[in-house]
mmCIF file of C-alpha atoms (C1' of nucleotides) in Angstrom:
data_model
loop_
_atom_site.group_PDB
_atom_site.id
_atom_site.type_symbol
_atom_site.label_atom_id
_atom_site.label_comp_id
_atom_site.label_asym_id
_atom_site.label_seq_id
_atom_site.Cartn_x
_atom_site.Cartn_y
_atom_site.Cartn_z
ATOM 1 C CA UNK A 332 0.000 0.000 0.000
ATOM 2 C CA UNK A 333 2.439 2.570 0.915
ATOM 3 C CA UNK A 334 4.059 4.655 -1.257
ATOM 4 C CA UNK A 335 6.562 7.828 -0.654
ATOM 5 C CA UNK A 336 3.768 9.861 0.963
ATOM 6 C CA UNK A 337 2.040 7.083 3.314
ATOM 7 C CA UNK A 338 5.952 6.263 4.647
ATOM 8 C CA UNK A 339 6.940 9.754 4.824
ATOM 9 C CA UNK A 340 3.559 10.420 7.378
ATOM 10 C CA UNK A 341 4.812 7.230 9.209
ATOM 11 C CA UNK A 342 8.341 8.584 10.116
ATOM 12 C CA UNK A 343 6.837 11.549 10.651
ATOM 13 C CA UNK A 344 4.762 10.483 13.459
ATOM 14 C CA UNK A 345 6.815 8.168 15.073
ATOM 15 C CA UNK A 346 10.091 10.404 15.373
ATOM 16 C CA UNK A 347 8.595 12.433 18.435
ATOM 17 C CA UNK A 348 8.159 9.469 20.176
ATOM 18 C CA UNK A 349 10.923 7.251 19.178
ATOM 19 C CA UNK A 350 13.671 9.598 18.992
ATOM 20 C CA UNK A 351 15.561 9.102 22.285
ATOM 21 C CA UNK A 352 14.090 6.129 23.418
ATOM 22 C CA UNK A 353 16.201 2.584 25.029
ATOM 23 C CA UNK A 354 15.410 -0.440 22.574
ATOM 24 C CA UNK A 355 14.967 -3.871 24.666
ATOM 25 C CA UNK A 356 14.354 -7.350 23.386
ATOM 26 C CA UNK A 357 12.581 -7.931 19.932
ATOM 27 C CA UNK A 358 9.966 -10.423 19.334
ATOM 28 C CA UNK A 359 9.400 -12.190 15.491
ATOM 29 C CA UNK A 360 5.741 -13.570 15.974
ATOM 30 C CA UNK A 361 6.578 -14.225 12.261
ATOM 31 C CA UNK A 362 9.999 -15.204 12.067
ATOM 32 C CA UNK A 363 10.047 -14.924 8.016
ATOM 33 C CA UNK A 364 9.892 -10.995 8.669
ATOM 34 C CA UNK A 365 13.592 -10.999 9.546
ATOM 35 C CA UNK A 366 14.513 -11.543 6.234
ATOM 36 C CA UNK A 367 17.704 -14.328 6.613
ATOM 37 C CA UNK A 368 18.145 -12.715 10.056
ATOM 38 C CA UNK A 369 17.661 -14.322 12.979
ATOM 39 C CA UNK A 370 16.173 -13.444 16.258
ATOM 40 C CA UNK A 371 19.206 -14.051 19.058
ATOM 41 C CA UNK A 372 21.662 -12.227 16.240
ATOM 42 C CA UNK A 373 19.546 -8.943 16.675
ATOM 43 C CA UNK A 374 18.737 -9.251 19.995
ATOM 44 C CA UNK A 375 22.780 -9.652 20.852
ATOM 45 C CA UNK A 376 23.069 -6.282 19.396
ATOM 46 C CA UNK A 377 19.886 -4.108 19.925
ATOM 47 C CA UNK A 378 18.903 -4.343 23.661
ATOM 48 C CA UNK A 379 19.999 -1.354 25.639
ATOM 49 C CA UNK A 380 21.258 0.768 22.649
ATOM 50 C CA UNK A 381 19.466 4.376 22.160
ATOM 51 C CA UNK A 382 16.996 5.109 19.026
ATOM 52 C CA UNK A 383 18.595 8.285 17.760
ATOM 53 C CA UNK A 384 16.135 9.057 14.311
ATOM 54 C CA UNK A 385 14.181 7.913 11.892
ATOM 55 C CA UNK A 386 14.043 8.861 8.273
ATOM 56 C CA UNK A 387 12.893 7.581 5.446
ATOM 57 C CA UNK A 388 14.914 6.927 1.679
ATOM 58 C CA UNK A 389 12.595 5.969 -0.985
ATOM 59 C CA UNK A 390 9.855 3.852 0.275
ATOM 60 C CA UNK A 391 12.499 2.231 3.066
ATOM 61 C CA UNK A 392 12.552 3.560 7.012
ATOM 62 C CA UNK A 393 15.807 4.193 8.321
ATOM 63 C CA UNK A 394 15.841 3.880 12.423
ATOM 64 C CA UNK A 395 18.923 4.302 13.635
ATOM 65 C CA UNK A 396 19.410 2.236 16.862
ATOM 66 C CA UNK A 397 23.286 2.698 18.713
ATOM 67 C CA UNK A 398 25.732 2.813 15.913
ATOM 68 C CA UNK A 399 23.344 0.373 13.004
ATOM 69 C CA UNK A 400 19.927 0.758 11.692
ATOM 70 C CA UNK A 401 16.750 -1.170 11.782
ATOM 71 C CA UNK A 402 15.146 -0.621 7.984
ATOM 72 C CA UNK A 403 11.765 -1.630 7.820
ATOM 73 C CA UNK A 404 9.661 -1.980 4.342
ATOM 74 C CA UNK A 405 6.152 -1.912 4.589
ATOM 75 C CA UNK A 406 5.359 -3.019 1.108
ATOM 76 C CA UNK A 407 1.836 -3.548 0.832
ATOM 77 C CA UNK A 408 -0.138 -4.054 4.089
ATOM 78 C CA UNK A 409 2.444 -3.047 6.494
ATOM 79 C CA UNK A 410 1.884 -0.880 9.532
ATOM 80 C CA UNK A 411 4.388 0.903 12.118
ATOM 81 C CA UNK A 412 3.232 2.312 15.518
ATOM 82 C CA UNK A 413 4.044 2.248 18.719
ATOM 83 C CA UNK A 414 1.967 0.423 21.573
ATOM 84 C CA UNK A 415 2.094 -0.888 25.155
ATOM 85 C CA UNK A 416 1.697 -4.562 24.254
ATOM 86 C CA UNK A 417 3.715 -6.301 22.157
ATOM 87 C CA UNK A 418 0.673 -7.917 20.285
ATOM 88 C CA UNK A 419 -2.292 -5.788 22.110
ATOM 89 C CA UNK A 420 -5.071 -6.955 19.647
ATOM 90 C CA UNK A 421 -3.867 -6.460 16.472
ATOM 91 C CA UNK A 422 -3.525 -10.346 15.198
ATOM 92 C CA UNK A 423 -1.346 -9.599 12.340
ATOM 93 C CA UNK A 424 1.614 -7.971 14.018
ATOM 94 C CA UNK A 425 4.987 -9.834 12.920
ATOM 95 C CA UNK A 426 7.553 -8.268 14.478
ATOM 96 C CA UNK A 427 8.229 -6.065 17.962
ATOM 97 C CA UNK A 428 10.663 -4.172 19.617
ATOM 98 C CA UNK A 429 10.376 -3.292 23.234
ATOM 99 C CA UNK A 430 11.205 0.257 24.258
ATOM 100 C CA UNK A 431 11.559 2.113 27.527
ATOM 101 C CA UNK A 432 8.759 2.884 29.499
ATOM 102 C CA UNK A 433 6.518 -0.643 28.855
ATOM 103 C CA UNK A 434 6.135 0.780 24.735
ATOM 104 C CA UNK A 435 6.738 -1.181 22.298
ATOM 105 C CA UNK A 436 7.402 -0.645 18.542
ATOM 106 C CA UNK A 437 4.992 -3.107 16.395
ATOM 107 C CA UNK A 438 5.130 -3.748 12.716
ATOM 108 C CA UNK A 439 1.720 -5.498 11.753
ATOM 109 C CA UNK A 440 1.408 -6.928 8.360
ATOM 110 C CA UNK A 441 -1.433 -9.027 6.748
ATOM 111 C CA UNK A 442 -0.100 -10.129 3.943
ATOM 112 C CA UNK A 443 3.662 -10.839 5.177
ATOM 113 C CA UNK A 444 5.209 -9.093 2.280
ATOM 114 C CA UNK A 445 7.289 -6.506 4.439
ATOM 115 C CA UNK A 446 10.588 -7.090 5.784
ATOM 116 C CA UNK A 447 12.413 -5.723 8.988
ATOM 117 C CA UNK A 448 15.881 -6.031 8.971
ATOM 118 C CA UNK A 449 18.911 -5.105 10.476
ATOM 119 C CA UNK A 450 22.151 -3.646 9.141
ATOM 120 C CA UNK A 451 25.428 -1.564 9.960
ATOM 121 C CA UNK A 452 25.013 1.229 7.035
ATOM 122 C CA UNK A 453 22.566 2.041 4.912
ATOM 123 C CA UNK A 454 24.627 2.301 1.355
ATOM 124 C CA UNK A 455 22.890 -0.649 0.065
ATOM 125 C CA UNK A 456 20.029 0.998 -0.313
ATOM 126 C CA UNK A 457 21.544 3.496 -2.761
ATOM 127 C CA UNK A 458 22.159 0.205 -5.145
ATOM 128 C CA UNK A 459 18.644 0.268 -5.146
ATOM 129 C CA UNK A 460 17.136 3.574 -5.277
ATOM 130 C CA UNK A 461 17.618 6.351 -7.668
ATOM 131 C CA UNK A 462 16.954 10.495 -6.283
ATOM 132 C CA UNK A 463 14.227 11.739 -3.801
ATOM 133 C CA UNK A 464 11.780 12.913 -6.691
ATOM 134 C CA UNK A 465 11.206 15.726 -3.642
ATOM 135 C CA UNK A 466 14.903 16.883 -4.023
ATOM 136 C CA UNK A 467 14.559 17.306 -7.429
ATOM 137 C CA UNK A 468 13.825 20.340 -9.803
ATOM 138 C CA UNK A 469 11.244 19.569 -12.334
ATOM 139 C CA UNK A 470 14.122 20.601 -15.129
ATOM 140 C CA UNK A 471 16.027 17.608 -13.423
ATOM 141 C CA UNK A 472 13.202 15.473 -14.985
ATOM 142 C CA UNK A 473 14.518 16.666 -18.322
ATOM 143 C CA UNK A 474 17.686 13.840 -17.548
ATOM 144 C CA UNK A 475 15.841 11.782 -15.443
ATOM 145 C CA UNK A 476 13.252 10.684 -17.991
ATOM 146 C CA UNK A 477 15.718 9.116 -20.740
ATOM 147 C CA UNK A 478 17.229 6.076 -21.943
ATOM 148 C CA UNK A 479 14.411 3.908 -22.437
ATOM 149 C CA UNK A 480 11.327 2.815 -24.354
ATOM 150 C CA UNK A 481 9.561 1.763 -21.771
ATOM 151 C CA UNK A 482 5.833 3.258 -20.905
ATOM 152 C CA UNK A 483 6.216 5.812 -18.925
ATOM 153 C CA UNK A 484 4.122 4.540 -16.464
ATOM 154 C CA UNK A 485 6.489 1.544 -15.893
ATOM 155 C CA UNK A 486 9.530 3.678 -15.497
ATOM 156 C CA UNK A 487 8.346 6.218 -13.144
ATOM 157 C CA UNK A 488 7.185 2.860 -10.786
ATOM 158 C CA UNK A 489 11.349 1.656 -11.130
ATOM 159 C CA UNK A 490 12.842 2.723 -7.622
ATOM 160 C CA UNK A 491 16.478 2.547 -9.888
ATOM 161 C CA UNK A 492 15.178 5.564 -12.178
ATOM 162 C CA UNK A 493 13.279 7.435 -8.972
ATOM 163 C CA UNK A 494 13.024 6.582 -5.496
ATOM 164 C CA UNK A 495 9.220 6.193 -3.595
ATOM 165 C CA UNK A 496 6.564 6.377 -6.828
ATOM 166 C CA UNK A 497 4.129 3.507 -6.537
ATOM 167 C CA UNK A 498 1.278 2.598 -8.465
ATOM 168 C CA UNK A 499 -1.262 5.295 -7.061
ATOM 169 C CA UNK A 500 0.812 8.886 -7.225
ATOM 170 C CA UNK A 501 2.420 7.369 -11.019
ATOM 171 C CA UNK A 502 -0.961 7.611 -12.316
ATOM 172 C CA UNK A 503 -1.842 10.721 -10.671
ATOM 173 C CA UNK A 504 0.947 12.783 -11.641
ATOM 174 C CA UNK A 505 0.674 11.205 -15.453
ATOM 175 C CA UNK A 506 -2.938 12.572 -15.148
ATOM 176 C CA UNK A 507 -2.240 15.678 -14.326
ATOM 177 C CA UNK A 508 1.151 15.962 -16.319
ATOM 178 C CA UNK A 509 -1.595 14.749 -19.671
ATOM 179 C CA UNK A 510 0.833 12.355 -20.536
ATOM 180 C CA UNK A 511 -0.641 9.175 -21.847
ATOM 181 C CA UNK A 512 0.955 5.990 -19.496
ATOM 182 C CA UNK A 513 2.052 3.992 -22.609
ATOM 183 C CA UNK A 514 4.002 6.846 -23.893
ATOM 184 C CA UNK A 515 7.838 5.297 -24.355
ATOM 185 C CA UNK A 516 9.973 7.702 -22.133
ATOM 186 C CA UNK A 517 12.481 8.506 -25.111
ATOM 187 C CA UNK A 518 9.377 9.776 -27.232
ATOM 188 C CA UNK A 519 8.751 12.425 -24.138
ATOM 189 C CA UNK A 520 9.645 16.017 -25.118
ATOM 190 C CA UNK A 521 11.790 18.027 -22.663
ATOM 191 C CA UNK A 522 8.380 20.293 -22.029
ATOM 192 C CA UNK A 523 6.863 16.548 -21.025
ATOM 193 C CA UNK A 524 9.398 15.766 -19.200
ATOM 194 C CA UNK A 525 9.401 19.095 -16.760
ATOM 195 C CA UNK A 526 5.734 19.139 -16.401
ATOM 196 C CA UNK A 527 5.883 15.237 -15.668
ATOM 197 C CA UNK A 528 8.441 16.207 -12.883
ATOM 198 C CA UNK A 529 6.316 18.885 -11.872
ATOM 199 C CA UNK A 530 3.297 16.722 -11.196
ATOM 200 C CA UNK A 531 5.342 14.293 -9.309
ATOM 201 C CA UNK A 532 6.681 16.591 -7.047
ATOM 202 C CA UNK A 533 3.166 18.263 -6.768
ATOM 203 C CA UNK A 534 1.327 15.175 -6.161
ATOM 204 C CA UNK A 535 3.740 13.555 -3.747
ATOM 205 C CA UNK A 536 4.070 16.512 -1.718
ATOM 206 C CA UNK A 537 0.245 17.033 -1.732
ATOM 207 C CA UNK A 538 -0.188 13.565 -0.824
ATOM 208 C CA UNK A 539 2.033 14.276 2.024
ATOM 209 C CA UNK A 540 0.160 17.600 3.444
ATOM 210 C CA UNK A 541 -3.015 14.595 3.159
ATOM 211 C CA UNK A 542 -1.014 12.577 5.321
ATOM 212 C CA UNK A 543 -0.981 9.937 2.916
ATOM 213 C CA UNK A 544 -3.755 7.963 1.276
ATOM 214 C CA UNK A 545 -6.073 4.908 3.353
ATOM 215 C CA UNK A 546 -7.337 2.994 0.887
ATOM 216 C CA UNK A 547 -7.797 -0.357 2.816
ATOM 217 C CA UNK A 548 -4.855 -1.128 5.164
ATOM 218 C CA UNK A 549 -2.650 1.926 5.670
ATOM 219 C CA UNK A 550 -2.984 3.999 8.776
ATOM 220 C CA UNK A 551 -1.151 6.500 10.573
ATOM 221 C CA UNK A 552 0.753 5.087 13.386
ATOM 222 C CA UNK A 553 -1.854 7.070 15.164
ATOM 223 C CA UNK A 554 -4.231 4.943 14.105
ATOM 224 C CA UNK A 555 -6.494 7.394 12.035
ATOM 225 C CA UNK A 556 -6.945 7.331 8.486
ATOM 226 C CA UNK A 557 -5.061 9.299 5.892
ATOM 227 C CA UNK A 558 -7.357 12.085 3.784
ATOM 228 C CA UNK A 559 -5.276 11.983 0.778
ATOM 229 C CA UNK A 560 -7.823 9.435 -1.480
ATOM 230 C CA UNK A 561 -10.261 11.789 -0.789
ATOM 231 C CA UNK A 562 -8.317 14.014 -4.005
ATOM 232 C CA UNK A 563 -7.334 11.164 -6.245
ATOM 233 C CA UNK A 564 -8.061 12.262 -9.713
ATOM 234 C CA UNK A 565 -8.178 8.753 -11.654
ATOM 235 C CA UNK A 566 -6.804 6.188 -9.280
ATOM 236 C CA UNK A 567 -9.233 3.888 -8.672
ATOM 237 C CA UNK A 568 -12.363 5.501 -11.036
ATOM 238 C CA UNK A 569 -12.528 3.603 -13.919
ATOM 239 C CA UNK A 570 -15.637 4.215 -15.001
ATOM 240 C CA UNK A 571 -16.742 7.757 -13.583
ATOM 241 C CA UNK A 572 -16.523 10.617 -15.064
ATOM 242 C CA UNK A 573 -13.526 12.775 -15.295
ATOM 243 C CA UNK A 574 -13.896 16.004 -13.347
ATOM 244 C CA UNK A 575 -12.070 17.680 -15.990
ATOM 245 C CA UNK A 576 -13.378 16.862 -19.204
ATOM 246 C CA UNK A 577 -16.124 14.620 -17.836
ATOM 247 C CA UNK A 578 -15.133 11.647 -20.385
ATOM 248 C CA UNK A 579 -14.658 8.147 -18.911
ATOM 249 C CA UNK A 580 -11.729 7.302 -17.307
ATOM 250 C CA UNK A 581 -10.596 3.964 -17.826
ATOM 251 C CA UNK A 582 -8.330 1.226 -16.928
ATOM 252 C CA UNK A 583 -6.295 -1.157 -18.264
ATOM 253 C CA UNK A 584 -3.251 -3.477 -16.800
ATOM 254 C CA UNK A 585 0.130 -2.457 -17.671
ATOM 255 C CA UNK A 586 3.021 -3.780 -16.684
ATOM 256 C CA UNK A 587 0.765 -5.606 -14.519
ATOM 257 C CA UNK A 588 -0.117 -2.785 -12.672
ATOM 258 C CA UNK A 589 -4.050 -1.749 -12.682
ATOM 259 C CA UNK A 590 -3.685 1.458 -15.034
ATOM 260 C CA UNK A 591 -5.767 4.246 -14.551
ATOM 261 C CA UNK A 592 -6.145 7.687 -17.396
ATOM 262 C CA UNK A 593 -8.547 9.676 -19.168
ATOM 263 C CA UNK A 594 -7.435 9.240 -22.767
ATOM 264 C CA UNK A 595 -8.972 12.677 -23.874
ATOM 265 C CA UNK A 596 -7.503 14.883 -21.043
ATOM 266 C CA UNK A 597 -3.810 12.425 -21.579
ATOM 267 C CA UNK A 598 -2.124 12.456 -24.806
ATOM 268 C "C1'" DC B 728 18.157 -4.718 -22.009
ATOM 269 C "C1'" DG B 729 13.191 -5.282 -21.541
ATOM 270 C "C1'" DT B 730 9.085 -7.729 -20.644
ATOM 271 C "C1'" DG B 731 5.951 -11.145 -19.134
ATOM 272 C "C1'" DG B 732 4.859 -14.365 -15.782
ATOM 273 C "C1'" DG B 733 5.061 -16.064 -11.367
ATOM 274 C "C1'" DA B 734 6.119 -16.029 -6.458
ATOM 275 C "C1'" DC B 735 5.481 -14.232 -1.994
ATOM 276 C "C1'" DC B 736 0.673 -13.943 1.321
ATOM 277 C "C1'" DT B 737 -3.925 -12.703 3.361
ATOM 278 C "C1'" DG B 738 -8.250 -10.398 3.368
ATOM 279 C "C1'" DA B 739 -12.020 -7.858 1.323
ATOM 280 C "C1'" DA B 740 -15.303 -7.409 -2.186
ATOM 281 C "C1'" DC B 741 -18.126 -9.279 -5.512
ATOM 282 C "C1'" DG B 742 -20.806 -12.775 -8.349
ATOM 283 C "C1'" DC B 743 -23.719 -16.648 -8.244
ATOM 284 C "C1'" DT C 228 -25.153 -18.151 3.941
ATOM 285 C "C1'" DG C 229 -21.438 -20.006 1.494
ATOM 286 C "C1'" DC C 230 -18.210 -20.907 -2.058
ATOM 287 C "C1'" DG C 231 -15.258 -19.487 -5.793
ATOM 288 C "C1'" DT C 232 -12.953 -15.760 -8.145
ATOM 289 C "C1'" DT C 233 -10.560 -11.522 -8.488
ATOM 290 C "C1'" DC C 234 -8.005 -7.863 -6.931
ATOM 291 C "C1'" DA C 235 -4.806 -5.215 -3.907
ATOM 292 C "C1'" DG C 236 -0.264 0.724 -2.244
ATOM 293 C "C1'" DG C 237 5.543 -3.726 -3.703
ATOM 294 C "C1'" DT C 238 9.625 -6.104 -4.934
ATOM 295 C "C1'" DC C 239 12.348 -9.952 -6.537
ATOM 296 C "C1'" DC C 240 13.575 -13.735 -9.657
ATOM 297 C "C1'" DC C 241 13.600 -16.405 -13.791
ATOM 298 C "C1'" DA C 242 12.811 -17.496 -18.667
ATOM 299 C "C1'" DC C 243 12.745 -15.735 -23.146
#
DNA sequence: CGTGGGACCTGAACGC
DNA sequence: TGCGTTCAGGTCCCAC
């Protein structure tokens, strides 16, 4: 589910309350969440040591515990919060890590796609990811967007070309970019291009003042609900009317990905 | 190099 | 009510 601005809102309100804190013991109700690690390797290493920040590099959060980091991925269903049980009622959490003052930091997953892992730097995520799009200039789309035919669609989703664009904000920004999703990158013109960077900044950063989209699982590790579906454009409304030209929007599957556009307002 | 398919998983929604 | 199907914000791996 998560994308840049549903991870962002996460870090965002869990720093105040992490930041500072004593990590204990972790728990794997799940041990496949550890991702090749095991339990009594982290819990040699993590128990006692301070939580100094949390931030958040593509779609990845950073927490930086003594002198190595905890990254967590949330990948579809994944949720981070912080709660005075371990498991309280939430049947789904896989992994925990106690905290000072009887907290503990739960990551509660459905589907068992996300991963918490441990590591002693973070450079391997920068095999992985290309630049924050929110660093970026919309002119630095100009360089970005090259060097392929793929749809355009399928590039802006790979986290090599630009970090934290999922499947929900691509189609957004292509929307309101007009850019048709099966346009090949390399037959973009530079004015694409910039307005296409434009629209990603716009919509991420929008997204983010929404404090990121709940759809079906994501919440803030408040617990509340996100109010940024309440403005999607296309996502999800094949079907209705577009509320700019009112012609259908439609979707189709590309690069497996549900595909949503309005092919008279995207060219 | 790029793409298509499948794998990894569970739950919600929908059709009959 | 119940069963079967389809779909889901992501990423990785393999075959072609």
């Amino acid at each position: 589910m998560p994308e840049l601005p549903e991870v962002e809102t996460v870090v965002r309100g869990l720093a105040p309350q992490l930041s500072g804190a004593i990590a204990g013991e972790a728990i794997a109700q799940w041990p496949g969440v550890l991702d090749g690690w095991s339990l009594a390797e982290m819990n040699a290493c993590i128990p006692g040591q301070v939580v100094e920040s949390i931030h958040r590099r593509g779609k990845y959060i950073c927490i930086k515990v003594g002198p190595g980091y905890l990254v967590v991925h949330l990948r579809m269903t994944g949720r981070l919060y912080i709660s005075d049980q371990p498991n309280g009622d939430d049947k789904w959490v896989r992994f925990s890590l106690g905290l000072d003052q009887n907290r503990w930091l739960a990551f509660s997953d459905a589907r068992k796609f996300g991963r918490v892992t441990a590591v002693d730097d973070l450079n391997y995520l920068e095999t992985k990811l290309g630049p924050e799009p929110l660093t970026l200039k919309p002119t630095d789309f100009k360089k970005i967007l090259q060097g392929s035919r793929r749809a355009v669609k399928t590039f802006l989703l790979d986290q090599k070309r630009i970090a934290g664009v999922g499947n929900i904000y691509a189609d957004e920004a292509l929307f309101r970019a007009k850019i048709l999703p099966t346009r090949p990158v390399d037959e973009l013109s530079d004015r694409e291009r910039t307005a296409l960077g434009k629209e990603v900044i716009a919509v991420l950063s929008q997204a983010i003042n929404y404090e990121g989209a709940t759809i079906s699982w994501y919440r803030k590790p408040d617990g509340s609900q996100g109010e940024s579906q309440k403005h999607f454009t296309v996502y999800g409304k094949g079907g209705q009317a577009c509320e700019v030209c009112s012609g259908m929007i439609e979707k189709m599957v590309l690069g497996q990905r549900g595909t949503h556009y309005c092919p008279r307002c995207q060219k």
